[in-house]
Amino acid sequence: MKVKKDNQPIIMFVVLGISAFYYFIIKKEA
């Protein structure tokens, strides 16, 4: 699986954003 170095930070940011969004929803629902 080859990933361009230019895209890596963007992918990391997206993954972190989705994780934070999910965590916020779970925390709000609880």
mmCIF file of C-alpha atoms in Angstrom:
data_model
loop_
_atom_site.group_PDB
_atom_site.id
_atom_site.type_symbol
_atom_site.label_atom_id
_atom_site.label_comp_id
_atom_site.label_asym_id
_atom_site.label_seq_id
_atom_site.Cartn_x
_atom_site.Cartn_y
_atom_site.Cartn_z
ATOM 1 C CA MET A 1 0.000 0.000 0.000
ATOM 2 C CA LYS A 2 1.854 3.076 -1.265
ATOM 3 C CA VAL A 3 0.911 6.466 0.166
ATOM 4 C CA LYS A 4 2.354 9.737 -1.123
ATOM 5 C CA LYS A 5 4.171 11.734 1.543
ATOM 6 C CA ASP A 6 2.130 14.799 0.526
ATOM 7 C CA ASN A 7 -1.157 13.018 1.280
ATOM 8 C CA GLN A 8 -0.074 11.403 4.567
ATOM 9 C CA PRO A 9 -0.688 14.498 6.802
ATOM 10 C CA ILE A 10 -4.116 14.996 5.200
ATOM 11 C CA ILE A 11 -5.099 11.356 5.835
ATOM 12 C CA MET A 12 -3.882 11.598 9.448
ATOM 13 C CA PHE A 13 -5.892 14.812 9.937
ATOM 14 C CA VAL A 14 -9.051 13.231 8.496
ATOM 15 C CA VAL A 15 -8.694 10.118 10.677
ATOM 16 C CA LEU A 16 -8.134 12.238 13.785
ATOM 17 C CA GLY A 17 -11.107 14.431 12.895
ATOM 18 C CA ILE A 18 -13.441 11.448 12.456
ATOM 19 C CA SER A 19 -12.199 9.889 15.717
ATOM 20 C CA ALA A 20 -12.764 13.141 17.624
ATOM 21 C CA PHE A 21 -16.216 13.555 16.034
ATOM 22 C CA TYR A 22 -17.223 10.010 17.046
ATOM 23 C CA TYR A 23 -15.879 10.533 20.578
ATOM 24 C CA PHE A 24 -17.846 13.797 20.890
ATOM 25 C CA ILE A 25 -21.095 12.115 19.783
ATOM 26 C CA ILE A 26 -20.608 9.179 22.184
ATOM 27 C CA LYS A 27 -19.793 11.556 25.051
ATOM 28 C CA LYS A 28 -22.857 13.690 24.238
ATOM 29 C CA GLU A 29 -25.174 10.653 24.002
ATOM 30 C CA ALA A 30 -23.953 9.163 27.311
#
